[in-house]
PDB file of N, CA, C and O in Angstrom:
ATOM      1  N   MET A   1       8.949  -7.203  -5.835  1.00 91.00           N
ATOM      2  CA  MET A   1       7.699  -6.520  -5.562  1.00 91.00           C
ATOM      3  C   MET A   1       7.662  -6.142  -4.085  1.00 91.00           C
ATOM      4  O   MET A   1       8.261  -6.797  -3.248  1.00 91.00           O
ATOM      5  N   TRP A   2       6.921  -5.114  -3.792  1.00 93.00           N
ATOM      6  CA  TRP A   2       6.788  -4.614  -2.429  1.00 93.00           C
ATOM      7  C   TRP A   2       5.374  -4.880  -1.924  1.00 93.00           C
ATOM      8  O   TRP A   2       4.402  -4.709  -2.655  1.00 93.00           O
ATOM      9  N   PHE A   3       5.280  -5.296  -0.655  1.00 93.00           N
ATOM     10  CA  PHE A   3       3.987  -5.598  -0.059  1.00 93.00           C
ATOM     11  C   PHE A   3       3.842  -4.886   1.271  1.00 93.00           C
ATOM     12  O   PHE A   3       4.790  -4.805   2.056  1.00 93.00           O
ATOM     13  N   LEU A   4       2.636  -4.385   1.512  1.00 92.00           N
ATOM     14  CA  LEU A   4       2.281  -3.735   2.770  1.00 92.00           C
ATOM     15  C   LEU A   4       1.529  -4.734   3.615  1.00 92.00           C
ATOM     16  O   LEU A   4       0.525  -5.298   3.189  1.00 92.00           O
ATOM     17  N   ASN A   5       2.022  -4.970   4.843  1.00 92.00           N
ATOM     18  CA  ASN A   5       1.298  -5.783   5.808  1.00 92.00           C
ATOM     19  C   ASN A   5       0.273  -4.859   6.438  1.00 92.00           C
ATOM     20  O   ASN A   5       0.623  -3.922   7.151  1.00 92.00           O
ATOM     21  N   GLN A   6      -1.000  -5.087   6.190  1.00 91.00           N
ATOM     22  CA  GLN A   6      -2.042  -4.181   6.632  1.00 91.00           C
ATOM     23  C   GLN A   6      -2.262  -4.223   8.142  1.00 91.00           C
ATOM     24  O   GLN A   6      -2.831  -3.290   8.705  1.00 91.00           O
ATOM     25  N   GLU A   7      -1.798  -5.275   8.803  1.00 90.00           N
ATOM     26  CA  GLU A   7      -1.956  -5.367  10.259  1.00 90.00           C
ATOM     27  C   GLU A   7      -0.883  -4.568  10.991  1.00 90.00           C
ATOM     28  O   GLU A   7      -1.141  -3.982  12.023  1.00 90.00           O
ATOM     29  N   THR A   8       0.336  -4.567  10.462  1.00 90.00           N
ATOM     30  CA  THR A   8       1.439  -3.899  11.152  1.00 90.00           C
ATOM     31  C   THR A   8       1.848  -2.589  10.499  1.00 90.00           C
ATOM     32  O   THR A   8       2.506  -1.775  11.132  1.00 90.00           O
ATOM     33  N   GLY A   9       1.496  -2.405   9.222  1.00 89.00           N
ATOM     34  CA  GLY A   9       1.891  -1.193   8.522  1.00 89.00           C
ATOM     35  C   GLY A   9       3.293  -1.267   7.931  1.00 89.00           C
ATOM     36  O   GLY A   9       3.777  -0.301   7.363  1.00 89.00           O
ATOM     37  N   CYS A  10       3.960  -2.424   8.056  1.00 90.00           N
ATOM     38  CA  CYS A  10       5.313  -2.590   7.530  1.00 90.00           C
ATOM     39  C   CYS A  10       5.261  -2.899   6.037  1.00 90.00           C
ATOM     40  O   CYS A  10       4.384  -3.610   5.563  1.00 90.00           O
ATOM     41  N   ILE A  11       6.240  -2.362   5.320  1.00 91.00           N
ATOM     42  CA  ILE A  11       6.358  -2.616   3.886  1.00 91.00           C
ATOM     43  C   ILE A  11       7.595  -3.482   3.675  1.00 91.00           C
ATOM     44  O   ILE A  11       8.668  -3.183   4.184  1.00 91.00           O
ATOM     45  N   TRP A  12       7.401  -4.572   2.898  1.00 90.00           N
ATOM     46  CA  TRP A  12       8.470  -5.538   2.685  1.00 90.00           C
ATOM     47  C   TRP A  12       8.725  -5.711   1.192  1.00 90.00           C
ATOM     48  O   TRP A  12       7.801  -5.741   0.404  1.00 90.00           O
ATOM     49  N   GLU A  13      10.012  -5.869   0.856  1.00 92.00           N
ATOM     50  CA  GLU A  13      10.353  -6.249  -0.505  1.00 92.00           C
ATOM     51  C   GLU A  13      10.411  -7.768  -0.558  1.00 92.00           C
ATOM     52  O   GLU A  13      11.089  -8.403   0.249  1.00 92.00           O
ATOM     53  N   VAL A  14       9.682  -8.357  -1.484  1.00 92.00           N
ATOM     54  CA  VAL A  14       9.608  -9.804  -1.602  1.00 92.00           C
ATOM     55  C   VAL A  14      10.202 -10.212  -2.942  1.00 92.00           C
ATOM     56  O   VAL A  14       9.772  -9.727  -3.992  1.00 92.00           O
ATOM     57  N   THR A  15      11.199 -11.101  -2.885  1.00 92.00           N
ATOM     58  CA  THR A  15      11.844 -11.566  -4.104  1.00 92.00           C
ATOM     59  C   THR A  15      11.595 -13.049  -4.352  1.00 92.00           C
ATOM     60  O   THR A  15      11.726 -13.511  -5.476  1.00 92.00           O
ATOM     61  N   ASP A  16      11.235 -13.805  -3.328  1.00 93.00           N
ATOM     62  CA  ASP A  16      10.968 -15.233  -3.470  1.00 93.00           C
ATOM     63  C   ASP A  16       9.647 -15.438  -4.209  1.00 93.00           C
ATOM     64  O   ASP A  16       8.600 -14.928  -3.785  1.00 93.00           O
ATOM     65  N   GLN A  17       9.700 -16.178  -5.308  1.00 93.00           N
ATOM     66  CA  GLN A  17       8.522 -16.339  -6.171  1.00 93.00           C
ATOM     67  C   GLN A  17       7.368 -17.031  -5.446  1.00 93.00           C
ATOM     68  O   GLN A  17       6.211 -16.634  -5.593  1.00 93.00           O
ATOM     69  N   ASP A  18       7.644 -18.060  -4.642  1.00 94.00           N
ATOM     70  CA  ASP A  18       6.575 -18.765  -3.924  1.00 94.00           C
ATOM     71  C   ASP A  18       5.899 -17.852  -2.909  1.00 94.00           C
ATOM     72  O   ASP A  18       4.675 -17.814  -2.805  1.00 94.00           O
ATOM     73  N   LEU A  19       6.706 -17.113  -2.164  1.00 93.00           N
ATOM     74  CA  LEU A  19       6.144 -16.188  -1.177  1.00 93.00           C
ATOM     75  C   LEU A  19       5.359 -15.083  -1.873  1.00 93.00           C
ATOM     76  O   LEU A  19       4.295 -14.673  -1.408  1.00 93.00           O
ATOM     77  N   LEU A  20       5.861 -14.619  -2.985  1.00 92.00           N
ATOM     78  CA  LEU A  20       5.187 -13.577  -3.756  1.00 92.00           C
ATOM     79  C   LEU A  20       3.775 -14.016  -4.141  1.00 92.00           C
ATOM     80  O   LEU A  20       2.806 -13.262  -3.974  1.00 92.00           O
ATOM     81  N   LEU A  21       3.638 -15.238  -4.608  1.00 94.00           N
ATOM     82  CA  LEU A  21       2.334 -15.760  -5.005  1.00 94.00           C
ATOM     83  C   LEU A  21       1.395 -15.895  -3.802  1.00 94.00           C
ATOM     84  O   LEU A  21       0.201 -15.590  -3.895  1.00 94.00           O
ATOM     85  N   ARG A  22       1.931 -16.327  -2.662  1.00 94.00           N
ATOM     86  CA  ARG A  22       1.099 -16.458  -1.459  1.00 94.00           C
ATOM     87  C   ARG A  22       0.605 -15.110  -0.964  1.00 94.00           C
ATOM     88  O   ARG A  22      -0.543 -14.967  -0.556  1.00 94.00           O
ATOM     89  N   LEU A  23       1.475 -14.100  -0.994  1.00 93.00           N
ATOM     90  CA  LEU A  23       1.078 -12.781  -0.496  1.00 93.00           C
ATOM     91  C   LEU A  23       0.060 -12.116  -1.418  1.00 93.00           C
ATOM     92  O   LEU A  23      -0.788 -11.349  -0.958  1.00 93.00           O
ATOM     93  N   GLN A  24       0.129 -12.392  -2.699  1.00 93.00           N
ATOM     94  CA  GLN A  24      -0.808 -11.800  -3.643  1.00 93.00           C
ATOM     95  C   GLN A  24      -2.242 -12.251  -3.376  1.00 93.00           C
ATOM     96  O   GLN A  24      -3.181 -11.508  -3.644  1.00 93.00           O
ATOM     97  N   VAL A  25      -2.432 -13.438  -2.843  1.00 94.00           N
ATOM     98  CA  VAL A  25      -3.786 -13.940  -2.573  1.00 94.00           C
ATOM     99  C   VAL A  25      -4.190 -13.762  -1.107  1.00 94.00           C
ATOM    100  O   VAL A  25      -5.323 -14.053  -0.739  1.00 94.00           O
ATOM    101  N   ASN A  26      -3.279 -13.261  -0.273  1.00 94.00           N
ATOM    102  CA  ASN A  26      -3.553 -13.074   1.149  1.00 94.00           C
ATOM    103  C   ASN A  26      -4.204 -11.697   1.367  1.00 94.00           C
ATOM    104  O   ASN A  26      -3.694 -10.671   0.910  1.00 94.00           O
ATOM    105  N   ASP A  27      -5.335 -11.675   2.094  1.00 92.00           N
ATOM    106  CA  ASP A  27      -6.065 -10.422   2.342  1.00 92.00           C
ATOM    107  C   ASP A  27      -5.325  -9.460   3.266  1.00 92.00           C
ATOM    108  O   ASP A  27      -5.641  -8.280   3.318  1.00 92.00           O
ATOM    109  N   HIS A  28      -4.347  -9.949   4.017  1.00 92.00           N
ATOM    110  CA  HIS A  28      -3.625  -9.107   4.966  1.00 92.00           C
ATOM    111  C   HIS A  28      -2.474  -8.338   4.323  1.00 92.00           C
ATOM    112  O   HIS A  28      -1.832  -7.524   4.972  1.00 92.00           O
ATOM    113  N   TYR A  29      -2.200  -8.621   3.053  1.00 94.00           N
ATOM    114  CA  TYR A  29      -1.104  -7.965   2.348  1.00 94.00           C
ATOM    115  C   TYR A  29      -1.616  -7.271   1.099  1.00 94.00           C
ATOM    116  O   TYR A  29      -2.516  -7.745   0.441  1.00 94.00           O
ATOM    117  N   GLU A  30      -1.003  -6.135   0.807  1.00 93.00           N
ATOM    118  CA  GLU A  30      -1.393  -5.349  -0.359  1.00 93.00           C
ATOM    119  C   GLU A  30      -0.136  -4.992  -1.135  1.00 93.00           C
ATOM    120  O   GLU A  30       0.851  -4.526  -0.553  1.00 93.00           O
ATOM    121  N   GLN A  31      -0.161  -5.208  -2.432  1.00 92.00           N
ATOM    122  CA  GLN A  31       0.989  -4.862  -3.258  1.00 92.00           C
ATOM    123  C   GLN A  31       1.060  -3.349  -3.391  1.00 92.00           C
ATOM    124  O   GLN A  31       0.057  -2.690  -3.672  1.00 92.00           O
ATOM    125  N   VAL A  32       2.243  -2.784  -3.156  1.00 93.00           N
ATOM    126  CA  VAL A  32       2.433  -1.330  -3.222  1.00 93.00           C
ATOM    127  C   VAL A  32       3.661  -1.024  -4.066  1.00 93.00           C
ATOM    128  O   VAL A  32       4.467  -1.899  -4.362  1.00 93.00           O
ATOM    129  N   ASP A  33       3.788   0.245  -4.441  1.00 92.00           N
ATOM    130  CA  ASP A  33       4.972   0.692  -5.170  1.00 92.00           C
ATOM    131  C   ASP A  33       6.158   0.741  -4.222  1.00 92.00           C
ATOM    132  O   ASP A  33       6.004   0.862  -3.008  1.00 92.00           O
ATOM    133  N   GLU A  34       7.340   0.688  -4.779  1.00 88.00           N
ATOM    134  CA  GLU A  34       8.552   0.754  -3.980  1.00 88.00           C
ATOM    135  C   GLU A  34       8.583   2.078  -3.202  1.00 88.00           C
ATOM    136  O   GLU A  34       8.382   3.147  -3.771  1.00 88.00           O
ATOM    137  N   PRO A  35       8.791   2.000  -1.877  1.00 84.00           N
ATOM    138  CA  PRO A  35       8.802   3.239  -1.097  1.00 84.00           C
ATOM    139  C   PRO A  35      10.049   4.062  -1.403  1.00 84.00           C
ATOM    140  O   PRO A  35      11.120   3.518  -1.650  1.00 84.00           O
ATOM    141  N   LYS A  36       9.875   5.361  -1.423  1.00 80.00           N
ATOM    142  CA  LYS A  36      11.004   6.269  -1.606  1.00 80.00           C
ATOM    143  C   LYS A  36      11.624   6.497  -0.232  1.00 80.00           C
ATOM    144  O   LYS A  36      10.947   6.381   0.784  1.00 80.00           O
ATOM    145  N   PRO A  37      12.898   6.851  -0.163  1.00 74.00           N
ATOM    146  CA  PRO A  37      13.535   7.062   1.154  1.00 74.00           C
ATOM    147  C   PRO A  37      12.800   8.077   2.023  1.00 74.00           C
ATOM    148  O   PRO A  37      12.725   7.912   3.225  1.00 74.00           O
ATOM    149  N   ASP A  38      12.203   9.100   1.435  1.00 63.00           N
ATOM    150  CA  ASP A  38      11.463  10.094   2.205  1.00 63.00           C
ATOM    151  C   ASP A  38      10.207   9.482   2.815  1.00 63.00           C
ATOM    152  O   ASP A  38       9.845   9.790   3.929  1.00 63.00           O
ATOM    153  N   GLU A  39       9.536   8.620   2.060  1.00 51.00           N
ATOM    154  CA  GLU A  39       8.292   8.013   2.517  1.00 51.00           C
ATOM    155  C   GLU A  39       8.524   7.056   3.673  1.00 51.00           C
ATOM    156  O   GLU A  39       7.677   6.881   4.529  1.00 51.00           O
ATOM    157  N   ALA A  40       9.689   6.417   3.721  1.00 50.00           N
ATOM    158  CA  ALA A  40       9.977   5.450   4.772  1.00 50.00           C
ATOM    159  C   ALA A  40       9.974   6.123   6.141  1.00 50.00           C
ATOM    160  O   ALA A  40       9.647   5.499   7.144  1.00 50.00           O
ATOM    161  N   GLU A  41      10.321   7.385   6.212  1.00 51.00           N
ATOM    162  CA  GLU A  41      10.382   8.102   7.478  1.00 51.00           C
ATOM    163  C   GLU A  41       9.034   8.679   7.882  1.00 51.00           C
ATOM    164  O   GLU A  41       8.816   9.005   9.038  1.00 51.00           O
ATOM    165  N   GLN A  42       8.122   8.818   6.926  1.00 54.00           N
ATOM    166  CA  GLN A  42       6.814   9.382   7.235  1.00 54.00           C
ATOM    167  C   GLN A  42       5.935   8.322   7.865  1.00 54.00           C
ATOM    168  O   GLN A  42       6.124   7.134   7.664  1.00 54.00           O
ATOM    169  N   ASP A  43       4.951   8.785   8.663  1.00 56.00           N
ATOM    170  CA  ASP A  43       4.005   7.862   9.266  1.00 56.00           C
ATOM    171  C   ASP A  43       3.087   7.301   8.198  1.00 56.00           C
ATOM    172  O   ASP A  43       2.538   8.036   7.387  1.00 56.00           O
ATOM    173  N   LEU A  44       2.907   5.991   8.222  1.00 58.00           N
ATOM    174  CA  LEU A  44       1.987   5.347   7.299  1.00 58.00           C
ATOM    175  C   LEU A  44       0.585   5.413   7.881  1.00 58.00           C
ATOM    176  O   LEU A  44       0.415   5.551   9.094  1.00 58.00           O
ATOM    177  N   PRO A  45      -0.429   5.297   7.046  1.00 61.00           N
ATOM    178  CA  PRO A  45      -1.790   5.286   7.582  1.00 61.00           C
ATOM    179  C   PRO A  45      -1.955   4.148   8.590  1.00 61.00           C
ATOM    180  O   PRO A  45      -1.382   3.084   8.430  1.00 61.00           O
ATOM    181  N   GLN A  46      -2.739   4.408   9.629  1.00 58.00           N
ATOM    182  CA  GLN A  46      -2.933   3.402  10.660  1.00 58.00           C
ATOM    183  C   GLN A  46      -3.815   2.271  10.166  1.00 58.00           C
ATOM    184  O   GLN A  46      -4.769   2.491   9.433  1.00 58.00           O
ATOM    185  N   THR A  47      -3.467   1.087  10.586  1.00 64.00           N
ATOM    186  CA  THR A  47      -4.323  -0.053  10.291  1.00 64.00           C
ATOM    187  C   THR A  47      -5.414  -0.118  11.356  1.00 64.00           C
ATOM    188  O   THR A  47      -5.366   0.585  12.355  1.00 64.00           O
ATOM    189  N   LYS A  48      -6.380  -0.975  11.155  1.00 62.00           N
ATOM    190  CA  LYS A  48      -7.454  -1.131  12.134  1.00 62.00           C
ATOM    191  C   LYS A  48      -6.901  -1.593  13.471  1.00 62.00           C
ATOM    192  O   LYS A  48      -7.341  -1.144  14.523  1.00 62.00           O
ATOM    193  N   VAL A  49      -5.934  -2.497  13.450  1.00 63.00           N
ATOM    194  CA  VAL A  49      -5.344  -3.011  14.683  1.00 63.00           C
ATOM    195  C   VAL A  49      -4.612  -1.902  15.423  1.00 63.00           C
ATOM    196  O   VAL A  49      -4.756  -1.744  16.631  1.00 63.00           O
ATOM    197  N   GLN A  50      -3.821  -1.112  14.694  1.00 63.00           N
ATOM    198  CA  GLN A  50      -3.084  -0.021  15.323  1.00 63.00           C
ATOM    199  C   GLN A  50      -4.042   1.012  15.900  1.00 63.00           C
ATOM    200  O   GLN A  50      -3.823   1.535  16.980  1.00 63.00           O
ATOM    201  N   ALA A  51      -5.105   1.319  15.182  1.00 61.00           N
ATOM    202  CA  ALA A  51      -6.080   2.290  15.661  1.00 61.00           C
ATOM    203  C   ALA A  51      -6.747   1.784  16.942  1.00 61.00           C
ATOM    204  O   ALA A  51      -6.954   2.548  17.885  1.00 61.00           O
ATOM    205  N   ALA A  52      -7.050   0.502  16.997  1.00 59.00           N
ATOM    206  CA  ALA A  52      -7.670  -0.071  18.190  1.00 59.00           C
ATOM    207  C   ALA A  52      -6.713   0.000  19.374  1.00 59.00           C
ATOM    208  O   ALA A  52      -7.118   0.333  20.493  1.00 59.00           O
ATOM    209  N   LYS A  53      -5.439  -0.284  19.144  1.00 61.00           N
ATOM    210  CA  LYS A  53      -4.447  -0.203  20.221  1.00 61.00           C
ATOM    211  C   LYS A  53      -4.327   1.232  20.724  1.00 61.00           C
ATOM    212  O   LYS A  53      -4.248   1.481  21.920  1.00 61.00           O
ATOM    213  N   ASN A  54      -4.307   2.191  19.793  1.00 60.00           N
ATOM    214  CA  ASN A  54      -4.213   3.591  20.186  1.00 60.00           C
ATOM    215  C   ASN A  54      -5.437   4.025  20.976  1.00 60.00           C
ATOM    216  O   ASN A  54      -5.329   4.795  21.930  1.00 60.00           O
ATOM    217  N   MET A  55      -6.615   3.541  20.595  1.00 62.00           N
ATOM    218  CA  MET A  55      -7.839   3.879  21.322  1.00 62.00           C
ATOM    219  C   MET A  55      -7.763   3.336  22.748  1.00 62.00           C
ATOM    220  O   MET A  55      -8.127   4.023  23.700  1.00 62.00           O
ATOM    221  N   LYS A  56      -7.265   2.107  22.890  1.00 62.00           N
ATOM    222  CA  LYS A  56      -7.137   1.516  24.221  1.00 62.00           C
ATOM    223  C   LYS A  56      -6.169   2.328  25.069  1.00 62.00           C
ATOM    224  O   LYS A  56      -6.416   2.573  26.237  1.00 62.00           O
ATOM    225  N   ARG A  57      -5.055   2.753  24.468  1.00 62.00           N
ATOM    226  CA  ARG A  57      -4.083   3.570  25.206  1.00 62.00           C
ATOM    227  C   ARG A  57      -4.722   4.891  25.638  1.00 62.00           C
ATOM    228  O   ARG A  57      -4.538   5.345  26.750  1.00 62.00           O
ATOM    229  N   ASN A  58      -5.472   5.511  24.735  1.00 60.00           N
ATOM    230  CA  ASN A  58      -6.119   6.781  25.054  1.00 60.00           C
ATOM    231  C   ASN A  58      -7.144   6.606  26.166  1.00 60.00           C
ATOM    232  O   ASN A  58      -7.276   7.459  27.037  1.00 60.00           O
ATOM    233  N   GLU A  59      -7.892   5.510  26.136  1.00 67.00           N
ATOM    234  CA  GLU A  59      -8.877   5.250  27.181  1.00 67.00           C
ATOM    235  C   GLU A  59      -8.184   5.063  28.529  1.00 67.00           C
ATOM    236  O   GLU A  59      -8.650   5.561  29.556  1.00 67.00           O
ATOM    237  N   LYS A  60      -7.046   4.352  28.556  1.00 65.00           N
ATOM    238  CA  LYS A  60      -6.305   4.147  29.793  1.00 65.00           C
ATOM    239  C   LYS A  60      -5.778   5.481  30.323  1.00 65.00           C
ATOM    240  O   LYS A  60      -5.843   5.748  31.517  1.00 65.00           O
ATOM    241  N   ALA A  61      -5.264   6.320  29.435  1.00 64.00           N
ATOM    242  CA  ALA A  61      -4.738   7.621  29.850  1.00 64.00           C
ATOM    243  C   ALA A  61      -5.854   8.492  30.406  1.00 64.00           C
ATOM    244  O   ALA A  61      -5.679   9.179  31.419  1.00 64.00           O
ATOM    245  N   GLN A  62      -7.014   8.442  29.771  1.00 68.00           N
ATOM    246  CA  GLN A  62      -8.146   9.234  30.245  1.00 68.00           C
ATOM    247  C   GLN A  62      -8.612   8.738  31.611  1.00 68.00           C
ATOM    248  O   GLN A  62      -8.887   9.540  32.501  1.00 68.00           O
ATOM    249  N   ALA A  63      -8.658   7.438  31.808  1.00 67.00           N
ATOM    250  CA  ALA A  63      -9.063   6.879  33.099  1.00 67.00           C
ATOM    251  C   ALA A  63      -8.069   7.272  34.190  1.00 67.00           C
ATOM    252  O   ALA A  63      -8.456   7.611  35.312  1.00 67.00           O
ATOM    253  N   LYS A  64      -6.786   7.274  33.844  1.00 68.00           N
ATOM    254  CA  LYS A  64      -5.752   7.661  34.805  1.00 68.00           C
ATOM    255  C   LYS A  64      -5.908   9.134  35.189  1.00 68.00           C
ATOM    256  O   LYS A  64      -5.800   9.494  36.364  1.00 68.00           O
ATOM    257  N   GLU A  65      -6.184   9.988  34.218  1.00 69.00           N
ATOM    258  CA  GLU A  65      -6.385  11.411  34.501  1.00 69.00           C
ATOM    259  C   GLU A  65      -7.592  11.621  35.408  1.00 69.00           C
ATOM    260  O   GLU A  65      -7.553  12.441  36.323  1.00 69.00           O
ATOM    261  N   GLU A  66      -8.649  10.873  35.151  1.00 70.00           N
ATOM    262  CA  GLU A  66      -9.854  10.994  35.976  1.00 70.00           C
ATOM    263  C   GLU A  66      -9.572  10.564  37.411  1.00 70.00           C
ATOM    264  O   GLU A  66     -10.046  11.181  38.361  1.00 70.00           O
ATOM    265  N   GLN A  67      -8.768   9.520  37.570  1.00 70.00           N
ATOM    266  CA  GLN A  67      -8.405   9.064  38.919  1.00 70.00           C
ATOM    267  C   GLN A  67      -7.561  10.102  39.626  1.00 70.00           C
ATOM    268  O   GLN A  67      -7.746  10.351  40.816  1.00 70.00           O
ATOM    269  N   GLU A  68      -6.647  10.732  38.911  1.00 68.00           N
ATOM    270  CA  GLU A  68      -5.789  11.740  39.515  1.00 68.00           C
ATOM    271  C   GLU A  68      -6.591  12.952  39.957  1.00 68.00           C
ATOM    272  O   GLU A  68      -6.352  13.502  41.033  1.00 68.00           O
ATOM    273  N   THR A  69      -7.555  13.380  39.139  1.00 67.00           N
ATOM    274  CA  THR A  69      -8.364  14.535  39.514  1.00 67.00           C
ATOM    275  C   THR A  69      -9.305  14.176  40.656  1.00 67.00           C
ATOM    276  O   THR A  69      -9.631  15.034  41.485  1.00 67.00           O
ATOM    277  N   ALA A  70      -9.717  12.932  40.778  1.00 69.00           N
ATOM    278  CA  ALA A  70     -10.578  12.513  41.872  1.00 69.00           C
ATOM    279  C   ALA A  70      -9.820  12.509  43.185  1.00 69.00           C
ATOM    280  O   ALA A  70     -10.397  12.772  44.251  1.00 69.00           O
ATOM    281  N   HIS A  71      -8.534  12.234  43.160  1.00 62.00           N
ATOM    282  CA  HIS A  71      -7.718  12.206  44.367  1.00 62.00           C
ATOM    283  C   HIS A  71      -7.392  13.614  44.867  1.00 62.00           C
ATOM    284  O   HIS A  71      -7.040  13.794  46.015  1.00 62.00           O
ATOM    285  N   GLU A  72      -7.523  14.611  44.017  1.00 59.00           N
ATOM    286  CA  GLU A  72      -7.177  15.992  44.407  1.00 59.00           C
ATOM    287  C   GLU A  72      -8.273  16.630  45.166  1.00 59.00           C
ATOM    288  O   GLU A  72      -9.111  16.598  45.708  1.00 59.00           O
TER     289      GLU A  72
END
């Protein structure tokens, strides 16, 4: 079975029966269909954590731009 880690966006194939049972009840993992080779190269939807990190990066970049324009 394949599982999506919702925090990182990584998809894992799980074959160990004990781990499989643990992931099925874990809220951070979602059972998904086997990814096709084309899908593996495409960007997966962002998780909340990834979106927050991207927002922080964008805020830092915007602050840096504002500082640069203030120095001019």
